[in-house]
PDB file of N, CA and C in Angstrom:
ATOM      1  N   MET A   1     108.091 138.731  64.858  1.00 48.00           N
ATOM      2  CA  MET A   1     107.923 137.401  64.309  1.00 48.00           C
ATOM      3  C   MET A   1     109.205 137.011  63.584  1.00 48.00           C
ATOM      4  N   ALA A   2     109.601 135.785  63.748  1.00 46.00           N
ATOM      5  CA  ALA A   2     110.850 135.310  63.151  1.00 46.00           C
ATOM      6  C   ALA A   2     110.699 135.095  61.653  1.00 46.00           C
ATOM      7  N   GLU A   3     111.807 135.247  60.956  1.00 49.00           N
ATOM      8  CA  GLU A   3     111.848 135.013  59.517  1.00 49.00           C
ATOM      9  C   GLU A   3     111.662 133.524  59.247  1.00 49.00           C
ATOM     10  N   ASN A   4     110.855 133.179  58.260  1.00 48.00           N
ATOM     11  CA  ASN A   4     110.579 131.781  57.936  1.00 48.00           C
ATOM     12  C   ASN A   4     111.294 131.401  56.642  1.00 48.00           C
ATOM     13  N   GLN A   5     112.497 130.837  56.751  1.00 53.00           N
ATOM     14  CA  GLN A   5     113.219 130.418  55.561  1.00 53.00           C
ATOM     15  C   GLN A   5     112.812 129.017  55.141  1.00 53.00           C
ATOM     16  N   ASP A   6     112.347 128.197  56.069  1.00 55.00           N
ATOM     17  CA  ASP A   6     111.880 126.849  55.770  1.00 55.00           C
ATOM     18  C   ASP A   6     110.361 126.914  55.627  1.00 55.00           C
ATOM     19  N   LYS A   7     109.864 126.851  54.391  1.00 52.00           N
ATOM     20  CA  LYS A   7     108.437 127.045  54.146  1.00 52.00           C
ATOM     21  C   LYS A   7     107.574 125.895  54.653  1.00 52.00           C
ATOM     22  N   THR A   8     108.171 124.789  55.137  1.00 65.00           N
ATOM     23  CA  THR A   8     107.388 123.713  55.725  1.00 65.00           C
ATOM     24  C   THR A   8     107.141 123.969  57.195  1.00 65.00           C
ATOM     25  N   GLN A   9     107.769 124.978  57.746  1.00 76.00           N
ATOM     26  CA  GLN A   9     107.624 125.338  59.151  1.00 76.00           C
ATOM     27  C   GLN A   9     106.310 126.070  59.372  1.00 76.00           C
ATOM     28  N   THR A  10     105.722 125.890  60.534  1.00 91.00           N
ATOM     29  CA  THR A  10     104.499 126.587  60.904  1.00 91.00           C
ATOM     30  C   THR A  10     104.862 127.828  61.717  1.00 91.00           C
ATOM     31  N   ILE A  11     104.190 128.940  61.421  1.00 94.00           N
ATOM     32  CA  ILE A  11     104.426 130.189  62.136  1.00 94.00           C
ATOM     33  C   ILE A  11     103.242 130.457  63.054  1.00 94.00           C
ATOM     34  N   ALA A  12     103.513 130.645  64.340  1.00 96.00           N
ATOM     35  CA  ALA A  12     102.470 130.962  65.314  1.00 96.00           C
ATOM     36  C   ALA A  12     102.227 132.464  65.298  1.00 96.00           C
ATOM     37  N   VAL A  13     100.955 132.853  65.256  1.00 95.00           N
ATOM     38  CA  VAL A  13     100.589 134.262  65.277  1.00 95.00           C
ATOM     39  C   VAL A  13      99.600 134.504  66.414  1.00 95.00           C
ATOM     40  N   THR A  14      99.556 135.730  66.889  1.00 95.00           N
ATOM     41  CA  THR A  14      98.652 136.115  67.971  1.00 95.00           C
ATOM     42  C   THR A  14      97.762 137.256  67.504  1.00 95.00           C
ATOM     43  N   ALA A  15      96.900 137.713  68.384  1.00 94.00           N
ATOM     44  CA  ALA A  15      96.005 138.816  68.060  1.00 94.00           C
ATOM     45  C   ALA A  15      96.789 140.072  67.686  1.00 94.00           C
ATOM     46  N   HIS A  16      98.000 140.200  68.197  1.00 93.00           N
ATOM     47  CA  HIS A  16      98.852 141.353  67.880  1.00 93.00           C
ATOM     48  C   HIS A  16      99.228 141.381  66.397  1.00 93.00           C
ATOM     49  N   ASP A  17      99.263 140.233  65.743  1.00 93.00           N
ATOM     50  CA  ASP A  17      99.662 140.127  64.335  1.00 93.00           C
ATOM     51  C   ASP A  17      98.509 140.351  63.359  1.00 93.00           C
ATOM     52  N   LEU A  18      97.303 140.566  63.872  1.00 94.00           N
ATOM     53  CA  LEU A  18      96.135 140.748  63.005  1.00 94.00           C
ATOM     54  C   LEU A  18      96.003 142.190  62.566  1.00 94.00           C
ATOM     55  N   PRO A  19      95.536 142.489  61.375  1.00 94.00           N
ATOM     56  CA  PRO A  19      95.169 141.536  60.333  1.00 94.00           C
ATOM     57  C   PRO A  19      96.416 140.875  59.758  1.00 94.00           C
ATOM     58  N   LEU A  20      96.343 139.574  59.564  1.00 96.00           N
ATOM     59  CA  LEU A  20      97.478 138.784  59.110  1.00 96.00           C
ATOM     60  C   LEU A  20      97.617 138.862  57.600  1.00 96.00           C
ATOM     61  N   HIS A  21      98.831 139.118  57.155  1.00 96.00           N
ATOM     62  CA  HIS A  21      99.100 139.100  55.718  1.00 96.00           C
ATOM     63  C   HIS A  21     100.444 138.442  55.463  1.00 96.00           C
ATOM     64  N   CYS A  22     100.575 137.913  54.279  1.00 95.00           N
ATOM     65  CA  CYS A  22     101.814 137.267  53.846  1.00 95.00           C
ATOM     66  C   CYS A  22     102.206 137.896  52.520  1.00 95.00           C
ATOM     67  N   PRO A  23     103.468 138.231  52.304  1.00 94.00           N
ATOM     68  CA  PRO A  23     104.601 138.009  53.190  1.00 94.00           C
ATOM     69  C   PRO A  23     104.609 139.019  54.333  1.00 94.00           C
ATOM     70  N   ARG A  24     105.240 138.636  55.419  1.00 89.00           N
ATOM     71  CA  ARG A  24     105.368 139.507  56.586  1.00 89.00           C
ATOM     72  C   ARG A  24     106.348 140.636  56.267  1.00 89.00           C
ATOM     73  N   PRO A  25     106.270 141.759  56.954  1.00 87.00           N
ATOM     74  CA  PRO A  25     107.167 142.895  56.682  1.00 87.00           C
ATOM     75  C   PRO A  25     108.653 142.565  56.808  1.00 87.00           C
ATOM     76  N   ASP A  26     108.996 141.589  57.646  1.00 86.00           N
ATOM     77  CA  ASP A  26     110.406 141.253  57.835  1.00 86.00           C
ATOM     78  C   ASP A  26     110.892 140.152  56.889  1.00 86.00           C
ATOM     79  N   ALA A  27     110.082 139.780  55.900  1.00 86.00           N
ATOM     80  CA  ALA A  27     110.470 138.723  54.954  1.00 86.00           C
ATOM     81  C   ALA A  27     111.630 139.207  54.084  1.00 86.00           C
ATOM     82  N   PRO A  28     112.577 138.316  53.798  1.00 88.00           N
ATOM     83  CA  PRO A  28     113.688 138.709  52.933  1.00 88.00           C
ATOM     84  C   PRO A  28     113.202 138.970  51.509  1.00 88.00           C
ATOM     85  N   LEU A  29     113.961 139.706  50.752  1.00 90.00           N
ATOM     86  CA  LEU A  29     113.556 140.091  49.399  1.00 90.00           C
ATOM     87  C   LEU A  29     113.235 138.882  48.524  1.00 90.00           C
ATOM     88  N   TRP A  30     113.997 137.796  48.646  1.00 87.00           N
ATOM     89  CA  TRP A  30     113.765 136.623  47.801  1.00 87.00           C
ATOM     90  C   TRP A  30     112.431 135.934  48.109  1.00 87.00           C
ATOM     91  N   ALA A  31     111.869 136.185  49.277  1.00 83.00           N
ATOM     92  CA  ALA A  31     110.629 135.517  49.681  1.00 83.00           C
ATOM     93  C   ALA A  31     109.390 136.380  49.443  1.00 83.00           C
ATOM     94  N   ARG A  32     109.552 137.520  48.807  1.00 91.00           N
ATOM     95  CA  ARG A  32     108.415 138.426  48.611  1.00 91.00           C
ATOM     96  C   ARG A  32     107.532 137.963  47.452  1.00 91.00           C
ATOM     97  N   HIS A  33     106.246 138.193  47.614  1.00 95.00           N
ATOM     98  CA  HIS A  33     105.250 137.929  46.579  1.00 95.00           C
ATOM     99  C   HIS A  33     104.125 138.926  46.805  1.00 95.00           C
ATOM    100  N   PRO A  34     103.103 139.005  45.939  1.00 96.00           N
ATOM    101  CA  PRO A  34     102.011 139.952  46.192  1.00 96.00           C
ATOM    102  C   PRO A  34     101.386 139.710  47.564  1.00 96.00           C
ATOM    103  N   ARG A  35     101.044 140.782  48.249  1.00 96.00           N
ATOM    104  CA  ARG A  35     100.470 140.665  49.587  1.00 96.00           C
ATOM    105  C   ARG A  35      99.089 140.038  49.523  1.00 96.00           C
ATOM    106  N   VAL A  36      98.864 139.079  50.398  1.00 97.00           N
ATOM    107  CA  VAL A  36      97.568 138.433  50.513  1.00 97.00           C
ATOM    108  C   VAL A  36      97.197 138.402  51.992  1.00 97.00           C
ATOM    109  N   PHE A  37      95.956 138.811  52.297  1.00 97.00           N
ATOM    110  CA  PHE A  37      95.475 138.786  53.675  1.00 97.00           C
ATOM    111  C   PHE A  37      94.864 137.421  53.955  1.00 97.00           C
ATOM    112  N   LEU A  38      95.160 136.881  55.135  1.00 97.00           N
ATOM    113  CA  LEU A  38      94.733 135.534  55.495  1.00 97.00           C
ATOM    114  C   LEU A  38      93.828 135.570  56.716  1.00 97.00           C
ATOM    115  N   ASP A  39      92.707 134.838  56.666  1.00 96.00           N
ATOM    116  CA  ASP A  39      91.771 134.763  57.789  1.00 96.00           C
ATOM    117  C   ASP A  39      92.153 133.577  58.669  1.00 96.00           C
ATOM    118  N   VAL A  40      93.017 133.830  59.621  1.00 96.00           N
ATOM    119  CA  VAL A  40      93.512 132.776  60.495  1.00 96.00           C
ATOM    120  C   VAL A  40      92.532 132.482  61.627  1.00 96.00           C
ATOM    121  N   LEU A  41      91.567 133.351  61.874  1.00 95.00           N
ATOM    122  CA  LEU A  41      90.622 133.146  62.963  1.00 95.00           C
ATOM    123  C   LEU A  41      89.503 132.178  62.588  1.00 95.00           C
ATOM    124  N   ALA A  42      89.185 132.032  61.315  1.00 93.00           N
ATOM    125  CA  ALA A  42      88.059 131.203  60.895  1.00 93.00           C
ATOM    126  C   ALA A  42      88.232 129.745  61.342  1.00 93.00           C
ATOM    127  N   GLU A  43      89.411 129.180  61.098  1.00 95.00           N
ATOM    128  CA  GLU A  43      89.641 127.779  61.446  1.00 95.00           C
ATOM    129  C   GLU A  43      90.842 127.594  62.369  1.00 95.00           C
ATOM    130  N   GLY A  44      91.442 128.700  62.794  1.00 95.00           N
ATOM    131  CA  GLY A  44      92.593 128.610  63.681  1.00 95.00           C
ATOM    132  C   GLY A  44      93.918 128.483  62.953  1.00 95.00           C
ATOM    133  N   GLU A  45      93.861 128.349  61.617  1.00 97.00           N
ATOM    134  CA  GLU A  45      95.075 128.280  60.820  1.00 97.00           C
ATOM    135  C   GLU A  45      94.758 128.729  59.399  1.00 97.00           C
ATOM    136  N   ALA A  46      95.814 129.091  58.670  1.00 97.00           N
ATOM    137  CA  ALA A  46      95.674 129.514  57.278  1.00 97.00           C
ATOM    138  C   ALA A  46      96.974 129.221  56.552  1.00 97.00           C
ATOM    139  N   VAL A  47      96.860 128.947  55.250  1.00 97.00           N
ATOM    140  CA  VAL A  47      98.022 128.661  54.413  1.00 97.00           C
ATOM    141  C   VAL A  47      98.062 129.687  53.291  1.00 97.00           C
ATOM    142  N   CYS A  48      99.222 130.284  53.080  1.00 96.00           N
ATOM    143  CA  CYS A  48      99.399 131.269  52.026  1.00 96.00           C
ATOM    144  C   CYS A  48      99.294 130.585  50.661  1.00 96.00           C
ATOM    145  N   PRO A  49      98.458 131.102  49.750  1.00 96.00           N
ATOM    146  CA  PRO A  49      98.321 130.487  48.432  1.00 96.00           C
ATOM    147  C   PRO A  49      99.547 130.689  47.534  1.00 96.00           C
ATOM    148  N   TYR A  50     100.407 131.634  47.859  1.00 94.00           N
ATOM    149  CA  TYR A  50     101.601 131.885  47.044  1.00 94.00           C
ATOM    150  C   TYR A  50     102.785 131.022  47.467  1.00 94.00           C
ATOM    151  N   CYS A  51     103.112 131.036  48.757  1.00 92.00           N
ATOM    152  CA  CYS A  51     104.341 130.379  49.206  1.00 92.00           C
ATOM    153  C   CYS A  51     104.098 129.168  50.104  1.00 92.00           C
ATOM    154  N   SER A  52     102.845 128.876  50.407  1.00 93.00           N
ATOM    155  CA  SER A  52     102.451 127.715  51.224  1.00 93.00           C
ATOM    156  C   SER A  52     102.917 127.791  52.670  1.00 93.00           C
ATOM    157  N   THR A  53     103.270 128.980  53.138  1.00 93.00           N
ATOM    158  CA  THR A  53     103.603 129.140  54.548  1.00 93.00           C
ATOM    159  C   THR A  53     102.338 128.934  55.360  1.00 93.00           C
ATOM    160  N   LYS A  54     102.437 128.142  56.425  1.00 96.00           N
ATOM    161  CA  LYS A  54     101.283 127.852  57.272  1.00 96.00           C
ATOM    162  C   LYS A  54     101.357 128.710  58.531  1.00 96.00           C
ATOM    163  N   TYR A  55     100.249 129.388  58.838  1.00 97.00           N
ATOM    164  CA  TYR A  55     100.134 130.220  60.025  1.00 97.00           C
ATOM    165  C   TYR A  55      99.097 129.594  60.949  1.00 97.00           C
ATOM    166  N   VAL A  56      99.397 129.533  62.251  1.00 97.00           N
ATOM    167  CA  VAL A  56      98.489 128.979  63.241  1.00 97.00           C
ATOM    168  C   VAL A  56      98.259 130.036  64.309  1.00 97.00           C
ATOM    169  N   PHE A  57      96.987 130.288  64.632  1.00 97.00           N
ATOM    170  CA  PHE A  57      96.652 131.279  65.652  1.00 97.00           C
ATOM    171  C   PHE A  57      96.798 130.666  67.028  1.00 97.00           C
ATOM    172  N   THR A  58      97.495 131.366  67.925  1.00 95.00           N
ATOM    173  CA  THR A  58      97.665 130.921  69.302  1.00 95.00           C
ATOM    174  C   THR A  58      97.234 132.056  70.225  1.00 95.00           C
ATOM    175  N   GLY A  59      96.906 131.711  71.421  1.00 90.00           N
ATOM    176  CA  GLY A  59      96.542 132.731  72.391  1.00 90.00           C
ATOM    177  C   GLY A  59      95.062 133.039  72.378  1.00 90.00           C
ATOM    178  N   GLU A  60      94.716 134.140  73.022  1.00 90.00           N
ATOM    179  CA  GLU A  60      93.322 134.542  73.172  1.00 90.00           C
ATOM    180  C   GLU A  60      92.840 135.267  71.925  1.00 90.00           C
ATOM    181  N   ARG A  61      91.638 134.899  71.492  1.00 88.00           N
ATOM    182  CA  ARG A  61      91.032 135.551  70.329  1.00 88.00           C
ATOM    183  C   ARG A  61      90.637 136.980  70.685  1.00 88.00           C
ATOM    184  N   PRO A  62      90.735 137.892  69.740  1.00 87.00           N
ATOM    185  CA  PRO A  62      90.348 139.276  70.026  1.00 87.00           C
ATOM    186  C   PRO A  62      88.834 139.372  70.226  1.00 87.00           C
ATOM    187  N   LYS A  63      88.442 140.303  71.069  1.00 81.00           N
ATOM    188  CA  LYS A  63      87.018 140.530  71.324  1.00 81.00           C
ATOM    189  C   LYS A  63      86.626 141.867  70.697  1.00 81.00           C
ATOM    190  N   GLY A  64      85.543 141.897  69.967  1.00 72.00           N
ATOM    191  CA  GLY A  64      85.095 143.136  69.337  1.00 72.00           C
ATOM    192  C   GLY A  64      85.902 143.466  68.112  1.00 72.00           C
ATOM    193  N   HIS A  65      85.882 144.728  67.736  1.00 55.00           N
ATOM    194  CA  HIS A  65      86.549 145.168  66.521  1.00 55.00           C
ATOM    195  C   HIS A  65      87.966 145.626  66.832  1.00 55.00           C
ATOM    196  N   HIS A  66      88.834 145.582  65.816  1.00 52.00           N
ATOM    197  CA  HIS A  66      90.193 146.107  65.943  1.00 52.00           C
ATOM    198  C   HIS A  66      90.170 147.568  65.649  1.00 52.00           C
TER     199      HIS A  66
END
């Protein structure tokens, strides 16, 4: 997943990125905050309460348990 320096940008995530948490492991040090898990499957998108990064789920939803 690409680094998101522009926090108004939307980040597309897939089933491979689940469970989704922010900040992502590749986030630069200046963009780090406490880790928060986001339920992107409930409505197809989620916004981080710390940095307002918007994540949108794309692709096929996972079937069954991870």
